[in-house]
Short mmCIF file of C-alpha atoms and ligand atoms in Angstrom, two decimals:
data_model
loop_
_atom_site.label_atom_id
_atom_site.label_comp_id
_atom_site.label_asym_id
_atom_site.label_seq_id
_atom_site.Cartn_x
_atom_site.Cartn_y
_atom_site.Cartn_z
CA UNK A 1 10.36 14.09 -33.09
CA UNK A 2 8.39 16.27 -30.72
CA UNK A 3 4.98 14.65 -30.53
CA UNK A 4 3.70 12.43 -27.78
CA UNK A 5 3.24 8.79 -28.78
CA UNK A 6 1.87 5.96 -26.66
CA UNK A 7 5.00 3.86 -26.68
CA UNK A 8 5.53 0.65 -24.73
CA UNK A 9 4.87 1.11 -21.04
CA UNK A 10 4.03 4.80 -21.23
CA UNK A 11 0.70 6.64 -21.24
CA UNK A 12 2.42 9.03 -23.64
CA UNK A 13 6.07 9.53 -24.51
CA UNK A 14 7.59 12.77 -25.79
CA UNK A 15 10.95 12.11 -27.43
CA UNK A 16 13.16 15.16 -27.93
CA UNK A 17 16.56 15.59 -29.55
CA UNK A 18 17.59 18.26 -27.06
CA UNK A 19 16.12 20.01 -24.04
CA UNK A 20 17.36 21.89 -20.99
CA UNK A 21 16.04 19.27 -18.56
CA UNK A 22 13.46 16.53 -19.11
CA UNK A 23 12.11 17.17 -15.59
CA UNK A 24 11.58 20.85 -16.45
CA UNK A 25 10.02 19.95 -19.81
CA UNK A 26 7.56 17.55 -18.19
CA UNK A 27 6.63 20.28 -15.68
CA UNK A 28 6.01 22.71 -18.55
CA UNK A 29 3.73 20.21 -20.28
CA UNK A 30 1.91 19.16 -17.12
CA UNK A 31 -1.74 19.88 -16.46
CA UNK A 32 -4.34 18.31 -14.19
CA UNK A 33 -5.33 15.81 -16.90
CA UNK A 34 -1.84 14.51 -17.64
CA UNK A 35 -1.97 10.77 -16.99
CA UNK A 36 0.32 8.78 -14.76
CA UNK A 37 3.28 7.34 -16.70
CA UNK A 38 3.31 10.20 -19.19
CA UNK A 39 7.01 10.67 -19.91
CA UNK A 40 9.55 12.92 -21.58
CA UNK A 41 12.92 11.74 -22.83
CA UNK A 42 15.72 13.60 -24.59
CA UNK A 43 18.87 12.55 -26.36
CA UNK A 44 20.78 15.50 -24.89
CA UNK A 45 20.18 17.78 -21.90
CA UNK A 46 21.80 21.21 -21.91
CA UNK A 47 21.02 21.84 -18.22
CA UNK A 48 20.27 18.42 -16.73
CA UNK A 49 19.41 18.69 -13.06
CA UNK A 50 20.87 16.85 -10.09
CA UNK A 51 19.73 17.45 -6.54
CA UNK A 52 20.21 20.83 -4.83
CA UNK A 53 20.75 22.61 -8.13
CA UNK A 54 23.66 20.38 -9.13
CA UNK A 55 24.34 19.45 -12.72
CA UNK A 56 23.65 16.14 -14.51
CA UNK A 57 25.63 15.49 -17.70
CA UNK A 58 23.65 14.04 -20.65
CA UNK A 59 25.54 14.10 -23.95
CA UNK A 60 23.89 13.20 -27.25
CA UNK A 61 23.75 9.49 -27.97
CA UNK A 62 25.46 8.50 -24.72
CA UNK A 63 22.89 8.52 -22.01
CA UNK A 64 19.28 7.88 -21.12
CA UNK A 65 17.43 10.83 -19.60
CA UNK A 66 13.77 10.30 -18.84
CA UNK A 67 11.18 11.96 -16.65
CA UNK A 68 8.02 10.09 -15.72
CA UNK A 69 4.85 11.46 -14.11
CA UNK A 70 3.64 9.63 -11.02
CA UNK A 71 0.36 10.27 -9.20
CA UNK A 72 0.79 9.09 -5.61
CA UNK A 73 -2.34 8.85 -3.50
CA UNK A 74 -0.73 8.84 -0.06
CA UNK A 75 2.19 10.40 1.75
CA UNK A 76 3.91 7.03 2.24
CA UNK A 77 3.91 6.42 -1.54
CA UNK A 78 5.48 9.85 -2.08
CA UNK A 79 8.10 9.21 0.62
CA UNK A 80 9.26 6.04 -1.13
CA UNK A 81 9.42 7.17 -4.76
CA UNK A 82 13.19 7.74 -4.97
CA UNK A 83 14.13 4.51 -3.21
CA UNK A 84 11.45 2.53 -5.04
CA UNK A 85 12.89 3.77 -8.34
CA UNK A 86 16.41 2.79 -7.26
CA UNK A 87 15.23 -0.71 -6.39
CA UNK A 88 13.35 -1.06 -9.67
CA UNK A 89 16.38 0.07 -11.71
CA UNK A 90 18.66 -2.29 -9.77
CA UNK A 91 16.31 -5.18 -10.34
CA UNK A 92 15.96 -4.38 -14.05
CA UNK A 93 19.72 -4.20 -14.56
CA UNK A 94 20.32 -7.35 -12.55
CA UNK A 95 17.99 -9.24 -14.91
CA UNK A 96 20.49 -8.26 -17.61
CA UNK A 97 23.46 -9.48 -15.61
CA UNK A 98 24.60 -6.22 -14.00
CA UNK A 99 24.67 -6.05 -10.22
CA UNK A 100 24.56 -2.48 -8.92
CA UNK A 101 24.62 -1.08 -5.41
CA UNK A 102 22.24 1.60 -4.18
CA UNK A 103 23.72 4.53 -2.31
CA UNK A 104 20.98 6.11 -0.23
CA UNK A 105 18.98 7.96 -1.33
CA UNK A 106 19.35 8.28 -5.10
CA UNK A 107 22.53 6.83 -6.63
CA UNK A 108 23.24 3.57 -8.44
CA UNK A 109 26.89 2.65 -8.10
CA UNK A 110 29.15 -0.08 -9.45
CA UNK A 111 32.51 -0.41 -7.66
CA UNK A 112 31.91 3.02 -6.13
CA UNK A 113 31.34 4.71 -9.49
CA UNK A 114 28.05 6.36 -10.39
CA UNK A 115 26.06 4.75 -13.18
CA UNK A 116 22.74 6.41 -12.56
CA UNK A 117 21.08 9.19 -10.58
CA UNK A 118 17.46 9.79 -9.64
CA UNK A 119 15.74 13.13 -9.04
CA UNK A 120 12.12 13.06 -7.83
CA UNK A 121 10.47 16.48 -7.70
CA UNK A 122 7.17 16.90 -5.90
CA UNK A 123 4.71 19.30 -7.53
CA UNK A 124 2.03 18.60 -4.94
CA UNK A 125 1.04 15.66 -2.77
CA UNK A 126 -0.48 13.83 -5.76
CA UNK A 127 1.95 14.84 -8.48
CA UNK A 128 5.61 13.83 -8.65
CA UNK A 129 8.05 14.04 -11.56
CA UNK A 130 10.48 11.14 -11.39
CA UNK A 131 13.69 11.89 -13.30
CA UNK A 132 16.16 9.14 -14.14
CA UNK A 133 19.56 9.43 -15.78
CA UNK A 134 21.55 6.34 -16.79
CA UNK A 135 24.93 6.51 -18.52
CA UNK A 136 25.05 4.24 -21.56
CA UNK A 137 28.48 5.22 -22.88
CA UNK A 138 31.39 7.23 -21.45
CA UNK A 139 30.77 10.98 -21.70
CA UNK A 140 33.33 13.67 -22.33
CA UNK A 141 32.21 15.97 -19.52
CA UNK A 142 31.01 13.61 -16.83
CA UNK A 143 33.13 13.42 -13.65
CA UNK A 144 35.83 10.79 -13.06
CA UNK A 145 33.46 9.22 -10.53
CA UNK A 146 31.03 8.25 -13.34
CA UNK A 147 30.72 4.91 -15.10
CA UNK A 148 28.50 3.65 -17.91
CA UNK A 149 26.81 0.46 -19.09
CA UNK A 150 29.36 0.14 -21.89
CA UNK A 151 32.31 0.36 -19.49
CA UNK A 152 30.63 -2.32 -17.38
CA UNK A 153 30.24 -4.62 -20.36
CA UNK A 154 26.47 -4.26 -20.84
CA UNK A 155 25.51 -3.44 -24.40
CA UNK A 156 22.04 -1.98 -24.58
CA UNK A 157 20.49 0.60 -26.87
CA UNK A 158 18.50 3.44 -25.40
CA UNK A 159 15.04 2.25 -26.50
CA UNK A 160 15.58 -1.20 -25.04
CA UNK A 161 16.94 0.24 -21.78
CA UNK A 162 13.94 2.54 -21.50
CA UNK A 163 11.51 -0.32 -22.03
CA UNK A 164 13.34 -2.57 -19.57
CA UNK A 165 13.40 0.00 -16.76
CA UNK A 166 9.85 1.22 -17.40
CA UNK A 167 8.50 -2.32 -17.13
CA UNK A 168 10.20 -2.84 -13.77
CA UNK A 169 9.28 0.62 -12.50
CA UNK A 170 5.63 0.01 -13.26
CA UNK A 171 5.68 -3.25 -11.41
CA UNK A 172 7.34 -1.71 -8.30
CA UNK A 173 5.19 1.41 -8.39
CA UNK A 174 1.86 -0.41 -8.69
CA UNK A 175 2.85 -2.75 -5.85
CA UNK A 176 3.43 0.35 -3.69
CA UNK A 177 0.13 1.87 -4.77
CA UNK A 178 -1.89 -1.31 -4.28
CA UNK A 179 -0.70 -2.10 -0.73
CA UNK A 180 1.85 0.37 0.60
CA UNK A 181 2.42 -1.34 3.93
CA UNK A 182 3.28 -4.71 2.41
CA UNK A 183 5.34 -3.18 -0.40
CA UNK A 184 7.37 -1.01 2.01
CA UNK A 185 8.17 -4.04 4.18
CA UNK A 186 9.30 -5.87 1.03
CA UNK A 187 11.37 -2.87 -0.09
CA UNK A 188 13.04 -2.67 3.33
CA UNK A 189 13.96 -6.37 3.07
CA UNK A 190 15.25 -5.92 -0.49
CA UNK A 191 17.37 -2.95 0.60
CA UNK A 192 19.32 -5.22 2.95
CA UNK A 193 20.92 -6.80 -0.11
CA UNK A 194 20.73 -3.95 -2.63
CA UNK A 195 21.73 -0.92 -0.53
CA UNK A 196 25.49 -0.61 -0.02
CA UNK A 197 24.94 2.22 2.49
CA UNK A 198 23.52 -0.14 5.10
CA UNK A 199 26.12 -1.46 7.53
CA UNK A 200 28.67 1.05 6.23
CA UNK A 201 30.42 3.87 8.10
CA UNK A 202 29.23 7.10 6.55
CA UNK A 203 29.65 10.81 6.61
CA UNK A 204 26.31 12.46 6.05
CA UNK A 205 26.17 16.13 5.18
CA UNK A 206 22.83 17.67 6.12
CA UNK A 207 21.22 20.38 3.95
CA UNK A 208 22.47 23.10 6.35
CA UNK A 209 26.07 21.85 5.97
CA UNK A 210 26.35 19.99 9.30
CA UNK A 211 28.21 16.65 9.15
CA UNK A 212 27.22 13.48 10.95
CA UNK A 213 29.58 10.48 11.24
CA UNK A 214 28.38 7.00 12.13
CA UNK A 215 27.23 3.63 10.88
CA UNK A 216 24.11 3.49 8.69
CA UNK A 217 22.00 0.84 10.37
CA UNK A 218 18.56 0.95 8.77
CA UNK A 219 16.08 2.61 6.43
CA UNK A 220 12.87 3.29 8.33
CA UNK A 221 9.24 2.98 7.16
CA UNK A 222 9.31 6.51 5.69
CA UNK A 223 12.53 5.91 3.76
CA UNK A 224 14.77 7.84 6.17
CA UNK A 225 18.33 6.64 6.75
CA UNK A 226 19.09 5.81 10.38
CA UNK A 227 22.68 6.54 11.36
CA UNK A 228 24.14 5.42 14.68
CA UNK A 229 26.19 8.50 15.58
CA UNK A 230 26.37 7.11 18.31
CA UNK A 231 22.73 7.91 19.16
CA UNK A 232 20.43 6.97 16.25
CA UNK A 233 19.73 9.94 13.95
CA UNK A 234 17.02 9.74 11.24
CA UNK A 235 17.98 11.53 8.02
CA UNK A 236 15.27 12.54 5.54
CA UNK A 237 17.64 14.35 3.17
CA UNK A 238 21.43 14.36 3.11
CA UNK A 239 24.46 13.72 0.96
CA UNK A 240 26.14 10.54 2.08
CA UNK A 241 29.72 9.39 1.65
CA UNK A 242 30.65 5.79 2.32
CA UNK A 243 33.79 5.66 4.49
CA UNK A 244 36.11 2.73 4.93
CA UNK A 245 34.92 0.53 7.77
C1 BT5 B 301 21.47 13.06 -9.15
O1 BT5 B 301 21.77 14.20 -8.43
O2 BT5 B 301 22.14 12.07 -9.19
C2 BT5 B 301 20.16 13.15 -9.92
C3 BT5 B 301 20.37 13.03 -11.40
C4 BT5 B 301 19.05 13.00 -12.13
C5 BT5 B 301 19.23 13.14 -13.60
C6 BT5 B 301 17.95 12.95 -14.35
S1 BT5 B 301 18.20 12.86 -16.07
C7 BT5 B 301 16.51 12.96 -16.37
C8 BT5 B 301 15.97 13.98 -15.39
N1 BT5 B 301 16.04 15.33 -15.92
C9 BT5 B 301 16.87 16.12 -15.21
O3 BT5 B 301 17.11 17.30 -15.43
N2 BT5 B 301 17.41 15.37 -14.19
C10 BT5 B 301 16.88 14.03 -14.16
P1 BT5 B 301 22.98 14.32 -7.39
O4 BT5 B 301 22.91 13.21 -6.40
O5 BT5 B 301 22.88 15.71 -6.91
O6 BT5 B 301 24.27 14.09 -8.26
C11 BT5 B 301 24.77 15.10 -9.09
C12 BT5 B 301 26.28 14.88 -9.17
O7 BT5 B 301 26.56 13.70 -9.93
C13 BT5 B 301 27.01 16.01 -9.89
O8 BT5 B 301 27.34 17.05 -9.00
C14 BT5 B 301 28.25 15.30 -10.44
O9 BT5 B 301 29.24 15.18 -9.45
C15 BT5 B 301 27.75 13.89 -10.72
N3 BT5 B 301 27.36 13.70 -12.14
C16 BT5 B 301 26.91 14.60 -13.03
N4 BT5 B 301 26.60 14.01 -14.20
C17 BT5 B 301 26.89 12.70 -14.04
C18 BT5 B 301 26.78 11.57 -14.88
N5 BT5 B 301 26.29 11.64 -16.12
N6 BT5 B 301 27.18 10.37 -14.37
C19 BT5 B 301 27.65 10.25 -13.11
N7 BT5 B 301 27.78 11.28 -12.28
C20 BT5 B 301 27.39 12.50 -12.73
#
């Protein structure tokens, strides 16, 4: 099916059998009138995107890949989209009995294995494509570091999973839009329990390749990770590895 329907939580949902990347497809379909919570999903991605041009594996019938349009109205909303989405997904999965740990900024892990990844791409200050991948079943070509809902004992079909996460995302997102200051304070408090990066010794690789070693001590009001190294360093973008304490 290739037509947009108004399904569940979405302002419109395009459901595709196969696409290069749902983020790219949403960008191709985007115009100034496209409503918030318009979404594209695909059963299989042939060139699913991770951050920094990396690859995201989405094999047919084994994974949820969805891209959702958000229309932030302030910089602080934009800053928090990735972490907000991670919190919403964690909360949604926990309601179904699965406790996951957030690795700053965009991974959902269980026992150190990656269940889900988030890729938010900013088109302009008021237009962000939020891409979410969640593994439902083991995939032939995903890395050894991957896990899936099935391997973790959670049986959920794709449509149900999509509805469950969209409901929670909407709730988190509209809290952030309605009163950013209060929502951010609540998110920071929630991260103390949901974010496994906090309190952990990390190696952080900065976009230029430089490495920083230290203890991750906080996530500030703009969503940056603060690493004590030993002076506090605020990281806006980095790849983080959790080291043994
Ligand atoms: C991410 O990047 O984790 C962001 C993934 C976002 C995927 C969604 S799917 C819907 C939407 N449309 C897209 O095209 N993308 C978004 P990053 O942190 O850079 O992690 C990428 C790394 O995760 C890869 O280099 C692999 O090591 C690993 N990886 C790839 N596929 C995986 C999978 N299915 N499960 C777990 N790990 C995977």
